[in-house]
XYZ file of C-alpha atoms in Angstrom:
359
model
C -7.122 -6.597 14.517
C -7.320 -3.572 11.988
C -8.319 -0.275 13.113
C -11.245 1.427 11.072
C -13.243 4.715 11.218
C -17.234 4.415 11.879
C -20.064 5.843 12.377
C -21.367 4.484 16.042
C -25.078 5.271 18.167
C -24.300 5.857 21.755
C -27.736 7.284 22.367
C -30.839 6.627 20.724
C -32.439 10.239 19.233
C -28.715 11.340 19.156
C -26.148 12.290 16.639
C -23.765 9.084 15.545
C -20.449 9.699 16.663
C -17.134 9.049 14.198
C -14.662 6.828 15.746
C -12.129 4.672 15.443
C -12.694 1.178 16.144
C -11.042 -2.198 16.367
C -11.958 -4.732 13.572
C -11.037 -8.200 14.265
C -10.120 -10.855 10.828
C -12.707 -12.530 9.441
C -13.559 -16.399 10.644
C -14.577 -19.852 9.818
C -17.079 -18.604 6.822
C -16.641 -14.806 6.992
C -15.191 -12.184 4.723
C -13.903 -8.801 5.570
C -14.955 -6.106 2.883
C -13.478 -2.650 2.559
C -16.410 -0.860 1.895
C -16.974 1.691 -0.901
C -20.342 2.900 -0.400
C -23.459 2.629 2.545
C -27.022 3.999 1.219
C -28.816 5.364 4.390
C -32.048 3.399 4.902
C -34.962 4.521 6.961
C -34.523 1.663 8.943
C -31.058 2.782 9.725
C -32.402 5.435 10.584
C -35.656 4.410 12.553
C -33.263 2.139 14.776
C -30.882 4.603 15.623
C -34.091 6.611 16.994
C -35.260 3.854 19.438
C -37.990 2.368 17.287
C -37.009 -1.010 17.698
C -35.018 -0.976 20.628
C -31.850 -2.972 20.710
C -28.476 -2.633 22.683
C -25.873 0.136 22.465
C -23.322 1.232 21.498
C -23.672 -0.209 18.472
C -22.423 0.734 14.289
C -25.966 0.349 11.841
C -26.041 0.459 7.714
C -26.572 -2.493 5.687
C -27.094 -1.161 2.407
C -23.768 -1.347 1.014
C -20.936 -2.064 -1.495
C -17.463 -2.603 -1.500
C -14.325 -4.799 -2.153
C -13.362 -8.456 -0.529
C -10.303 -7.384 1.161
C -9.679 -10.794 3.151
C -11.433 -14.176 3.631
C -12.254 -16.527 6.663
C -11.025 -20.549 6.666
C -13.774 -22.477 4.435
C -14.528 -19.327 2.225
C -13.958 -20.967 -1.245
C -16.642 -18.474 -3.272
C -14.969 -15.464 -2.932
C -11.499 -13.554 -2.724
C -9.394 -10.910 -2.441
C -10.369 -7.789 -4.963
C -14.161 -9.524 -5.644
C -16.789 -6.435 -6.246
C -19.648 -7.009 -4.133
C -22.792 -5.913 -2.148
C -23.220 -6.106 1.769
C -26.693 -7.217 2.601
C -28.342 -8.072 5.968
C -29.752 -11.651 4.521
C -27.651 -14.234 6.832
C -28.123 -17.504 5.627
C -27.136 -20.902 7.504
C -28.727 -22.852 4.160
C -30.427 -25.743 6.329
C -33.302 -24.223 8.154
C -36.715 -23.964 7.598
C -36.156 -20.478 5.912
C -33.614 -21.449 3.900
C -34.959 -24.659 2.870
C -37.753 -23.298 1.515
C -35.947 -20.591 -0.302
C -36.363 -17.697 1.911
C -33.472 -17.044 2.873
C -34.594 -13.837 4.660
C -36.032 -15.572 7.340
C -33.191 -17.290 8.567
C -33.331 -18.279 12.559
C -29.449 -19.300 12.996
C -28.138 -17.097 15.551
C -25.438 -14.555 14.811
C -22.063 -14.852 15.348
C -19.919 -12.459 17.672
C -19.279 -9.186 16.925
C -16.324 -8.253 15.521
C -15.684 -4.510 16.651
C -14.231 -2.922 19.757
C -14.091 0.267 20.768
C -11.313 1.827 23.523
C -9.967 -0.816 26.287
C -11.805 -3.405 24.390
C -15.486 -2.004 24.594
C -17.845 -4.396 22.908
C -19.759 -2.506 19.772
C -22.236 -4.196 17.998
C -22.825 -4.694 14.348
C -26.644 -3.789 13.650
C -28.456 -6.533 11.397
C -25.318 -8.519 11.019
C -23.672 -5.889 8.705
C -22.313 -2.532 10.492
C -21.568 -0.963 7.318
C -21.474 2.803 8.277
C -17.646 2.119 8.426
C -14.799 1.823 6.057
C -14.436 -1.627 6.264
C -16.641 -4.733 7.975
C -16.903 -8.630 8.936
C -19.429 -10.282 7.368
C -20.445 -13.877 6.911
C -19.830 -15.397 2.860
C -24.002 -15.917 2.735
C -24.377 -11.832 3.157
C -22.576 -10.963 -0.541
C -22.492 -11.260 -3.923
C -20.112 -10.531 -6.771
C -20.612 -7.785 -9.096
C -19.325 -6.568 -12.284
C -16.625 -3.758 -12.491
C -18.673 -1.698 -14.508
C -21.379 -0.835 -11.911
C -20.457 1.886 -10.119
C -20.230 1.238 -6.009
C -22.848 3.769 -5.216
C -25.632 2.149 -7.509
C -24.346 -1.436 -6.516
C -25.160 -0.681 -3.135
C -28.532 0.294 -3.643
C -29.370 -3.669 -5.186
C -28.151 -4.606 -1.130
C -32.012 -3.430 0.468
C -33.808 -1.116 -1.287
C -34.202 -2.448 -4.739
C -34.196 -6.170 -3.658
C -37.213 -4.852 -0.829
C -39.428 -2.984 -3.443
C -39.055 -4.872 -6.502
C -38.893 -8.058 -4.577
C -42.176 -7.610 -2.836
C -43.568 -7.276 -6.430
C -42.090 -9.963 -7.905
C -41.166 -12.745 -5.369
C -43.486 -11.721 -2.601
C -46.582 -10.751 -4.183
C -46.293 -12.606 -7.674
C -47.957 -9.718 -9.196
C -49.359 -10.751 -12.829
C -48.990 -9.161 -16.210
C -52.264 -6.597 -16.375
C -52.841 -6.622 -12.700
C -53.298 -3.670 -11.472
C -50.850 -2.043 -8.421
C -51.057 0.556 -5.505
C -47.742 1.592 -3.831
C -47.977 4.046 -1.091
C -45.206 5.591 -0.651
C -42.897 7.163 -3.028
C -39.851 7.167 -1.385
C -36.583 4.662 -2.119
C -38.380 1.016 -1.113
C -41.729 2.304 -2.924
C -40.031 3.677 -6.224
C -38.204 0.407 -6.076
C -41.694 -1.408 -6.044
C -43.061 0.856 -8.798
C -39.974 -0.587 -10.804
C -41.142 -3.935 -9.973
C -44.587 -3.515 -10.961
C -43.479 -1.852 -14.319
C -41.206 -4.937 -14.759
C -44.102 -7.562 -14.008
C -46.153 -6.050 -16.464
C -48.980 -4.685 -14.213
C -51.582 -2.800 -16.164
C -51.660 0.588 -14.174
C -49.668 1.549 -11.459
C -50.539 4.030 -8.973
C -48.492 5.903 -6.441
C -49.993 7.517 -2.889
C -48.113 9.869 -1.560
C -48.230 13.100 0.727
C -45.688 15.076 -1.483
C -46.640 16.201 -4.871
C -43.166 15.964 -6.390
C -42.437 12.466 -4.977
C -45.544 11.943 -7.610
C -43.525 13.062 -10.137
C -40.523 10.535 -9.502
C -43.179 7.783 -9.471
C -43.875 8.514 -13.080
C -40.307 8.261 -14.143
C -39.728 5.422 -11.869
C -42.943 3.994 -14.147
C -46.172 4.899 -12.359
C -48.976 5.956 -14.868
C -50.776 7.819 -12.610
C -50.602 9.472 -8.992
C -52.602 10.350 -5.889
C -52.064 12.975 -3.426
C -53.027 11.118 -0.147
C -54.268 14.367 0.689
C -56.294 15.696 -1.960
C -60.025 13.732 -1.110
C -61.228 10.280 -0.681
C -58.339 7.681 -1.348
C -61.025 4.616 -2.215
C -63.209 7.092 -4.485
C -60.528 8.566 -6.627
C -58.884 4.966 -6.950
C -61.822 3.644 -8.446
C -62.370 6.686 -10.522
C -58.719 5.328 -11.780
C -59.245 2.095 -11.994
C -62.987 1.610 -11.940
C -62.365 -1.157 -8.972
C -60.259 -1.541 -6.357
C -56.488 -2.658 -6.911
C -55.260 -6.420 -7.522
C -52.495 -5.533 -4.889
C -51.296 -2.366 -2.521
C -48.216 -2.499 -1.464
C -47.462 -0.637 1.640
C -44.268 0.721 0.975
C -44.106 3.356 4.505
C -43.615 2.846 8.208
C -46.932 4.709 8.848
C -49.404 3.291 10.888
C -52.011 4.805 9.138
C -51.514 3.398 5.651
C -51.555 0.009 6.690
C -55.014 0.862 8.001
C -56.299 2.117 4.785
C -54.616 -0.024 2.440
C -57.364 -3.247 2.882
C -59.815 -0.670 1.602
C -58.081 0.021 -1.275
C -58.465 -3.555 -2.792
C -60.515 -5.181 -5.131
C -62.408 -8.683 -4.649
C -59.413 -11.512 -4.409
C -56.848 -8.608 -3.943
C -53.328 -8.557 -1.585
C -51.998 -6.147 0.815
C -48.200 -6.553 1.009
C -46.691 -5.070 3.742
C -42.916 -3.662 3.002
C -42.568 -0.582 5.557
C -41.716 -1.451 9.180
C -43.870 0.625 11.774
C -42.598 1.425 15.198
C -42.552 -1.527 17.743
C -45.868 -1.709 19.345
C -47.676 0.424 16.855
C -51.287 -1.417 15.846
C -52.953 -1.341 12.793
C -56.577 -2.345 12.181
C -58.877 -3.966 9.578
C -62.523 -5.383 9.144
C -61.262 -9.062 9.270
C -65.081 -9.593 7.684
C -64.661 -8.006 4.448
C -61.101 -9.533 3.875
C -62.538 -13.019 4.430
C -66.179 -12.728 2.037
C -63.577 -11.186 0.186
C -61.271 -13.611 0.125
C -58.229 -11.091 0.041
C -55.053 -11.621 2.085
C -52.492 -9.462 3.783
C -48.799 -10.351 2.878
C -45.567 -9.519 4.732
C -42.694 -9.080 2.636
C -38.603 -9.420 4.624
C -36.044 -7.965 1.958
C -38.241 -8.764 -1.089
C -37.953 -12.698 -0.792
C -35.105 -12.377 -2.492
C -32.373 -14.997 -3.255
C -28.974 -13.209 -3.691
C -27.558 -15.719 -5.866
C -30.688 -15.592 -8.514
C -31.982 -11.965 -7.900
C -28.964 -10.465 -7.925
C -27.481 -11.150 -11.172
C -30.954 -10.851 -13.079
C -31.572 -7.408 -11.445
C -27.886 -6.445 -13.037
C -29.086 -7.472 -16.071
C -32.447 -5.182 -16.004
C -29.957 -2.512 -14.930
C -27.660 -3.262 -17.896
C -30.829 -3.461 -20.099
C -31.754 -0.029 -19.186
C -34.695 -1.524 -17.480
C -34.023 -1.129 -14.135
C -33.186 2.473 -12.883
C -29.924 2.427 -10.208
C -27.994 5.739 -10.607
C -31.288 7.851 -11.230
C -32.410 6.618 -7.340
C -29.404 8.742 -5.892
C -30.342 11.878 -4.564
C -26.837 12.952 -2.723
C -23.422 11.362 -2.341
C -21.900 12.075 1.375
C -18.647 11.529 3.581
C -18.926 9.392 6.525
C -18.380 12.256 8.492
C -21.000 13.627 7.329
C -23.438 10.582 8.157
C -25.481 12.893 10.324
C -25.913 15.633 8.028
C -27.359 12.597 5.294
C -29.930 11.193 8.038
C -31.229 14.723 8.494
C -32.167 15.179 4.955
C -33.431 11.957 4.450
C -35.573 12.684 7.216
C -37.081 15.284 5.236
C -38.697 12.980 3.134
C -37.226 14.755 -0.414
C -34.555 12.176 -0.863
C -34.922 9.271 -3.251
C -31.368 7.612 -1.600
C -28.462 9.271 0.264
C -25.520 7.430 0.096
C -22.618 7.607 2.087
C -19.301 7.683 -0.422
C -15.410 6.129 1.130
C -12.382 6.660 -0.703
């Protein structure tokens, strides 16, 4: 057992706490990582709220980066020193999931957590990772190696929110050069999906969103042009755009309400492709009619589809290419101790990424 520092939720709607934790080795198939940086994710963020329930106390993050410090009997991939990313996708590699290549949806169970808090208080890991800390257990499926020259704070953003937005694009969606594209939402995921669209080759891509300057990032993330959700009728000045509906809207917010006014948003033969994450129990609705006579379809989209042993390395690419933005997505660099301080502002909806910075 190591002892670490971390960031852990006793309360839901209440300030994480920094503490010092026990970290037990790494097992059969696990690696420990020292980690280097944790982006803050609105689902971090939206769990440690209550949104989706869960048991406490427990350590979230799972956008992260960092260096294999130790490995697990059977662990043959990696070793001590690797630069990698943290990501939530467990992967057992033989179920229906993973045998179809999507790896995201992976129903093996999870293996025991590895933290303890004072007198040997079990603390759970949130979505297999528990990164908010300086160092975490992981199984060998949940990283992959990265060069030296990309710096830990952009690697870590390739962990969720670029493999989410431009993964929903491109794996998810299949978008097609010339098609056209709707993300709403401007934030991390849906500048990430903007990216995407750029990459695929879409003909126009246009970015809803409630804040005029997160308009502005769209552009330089590669949107050509921008609506203020609201400024008017979303369908009418879409097809004033476009002079039909879109080929596909991604829904790129936890909002009920976009998901209800993203079907009308589409053209003939057009996609919804749902990214954001509402509340539990939240309900959306849709004329199931007019998706049918027009034969569109509404697409989820876990962690982009992606498969970290082929997306990751091409993405690094892009990035080395110039054609993928990483450091331009970070909006502040923060302590762990100052984990709280970085949720609040993201909450304000101004920041791109917030990432949480260890020595």
């Amino acid at each position: 057992m190591s002892r670490i520092r971390a960031a852990v939720c006793r309360a839901f709607g209440e300030p994480l706490t920094i503490e010092e934790l026990e970290l037990a080795p790494p097992g059969t198939g696990e690696v420990e990582v020292a980690i280097r940086a944790c982006a803050v994710c609105h689902s971090d963020i939206a769990y440690a709220a209550g949104a989706w329930g869960g048991r406490l106390p427990v350590v979230y993050g799972h956008e992260a980066s960092g260096e294999v410090a130790g490995v697990g009997a059977g662990v043959t991939g990696f070793q001590p020193g690797d630069k990698v990313i943290v990501t939530l996708i467990k992967s057992c590699g033989t179920c229906h999931g993973c045998a179809t290549g999507r790896p995201a949806l992976c129903s093996a169970s999870g293996h025991a957590t590895p933290l303890q808090g004072a007198d040997g208080e079990r603390v759970l890991r949130a979505m297999y990772c528990g990164a908010f800390a300086e160092r975490t257990v992981v199984h060998e499926s949940q990283i992959a190696r990265i060069p030296g020259d990309v710096p830990y704070d952009a690697a870590s953003l390739l962990s969720c929110g670029v493999i989410t937005g431009v993964g929903a694009v491109i794996n998810s969606a299949r978008l097609r050069p010339g098609e056209n594209a709707v993300v709403i939402g401007a934030g991390g995921v849906g500048l990430n999906a903007i990216q995407g669209a750029r990459i695929a080759g879409a003909g126009r891509i246009v970015a809803i969103d409630l804040v005029p300057e997160k308009l502005e990032d769209a552009r330089a993330f590669g949107a050509t042009d921008g609506i203020l959700a609201s400024d008017g009728d979303l369908v009418e000045r879409l097809h004033a755009l476009l002079g039909k509906g879109a080929d596909a809207v991604f829904v790129a917010v936890g909002a009920t309400s976009a998901f209800d006014s993203a079907p009308s948003l589409l053209a003939p033969g057009g996609r919804v492709v749902l990214v954001g994450i509402p509340p539990s129990g939240e309900l959306a609705s849709y004329d199931p009619d007019i998706v049918a006579s027009a034969g569109q379809m509404l697409l989820g989209a876990k962690m982009g589809d992606a498969v970290l042993a082929r997306d990751i390395p091409w993405l690094i690419e892009l990035y080395h290419q110039g054609r993928l933005k990483l450091d331009e997505l970070i909006t502040g660099r923060w302590r762990l101790d100052q984990i709280n301080e970085a949720i609040a502002d993201t909450k304000t909806g101004k920041a791109r990424r917030n990432v949480i910075v260890f020595q």
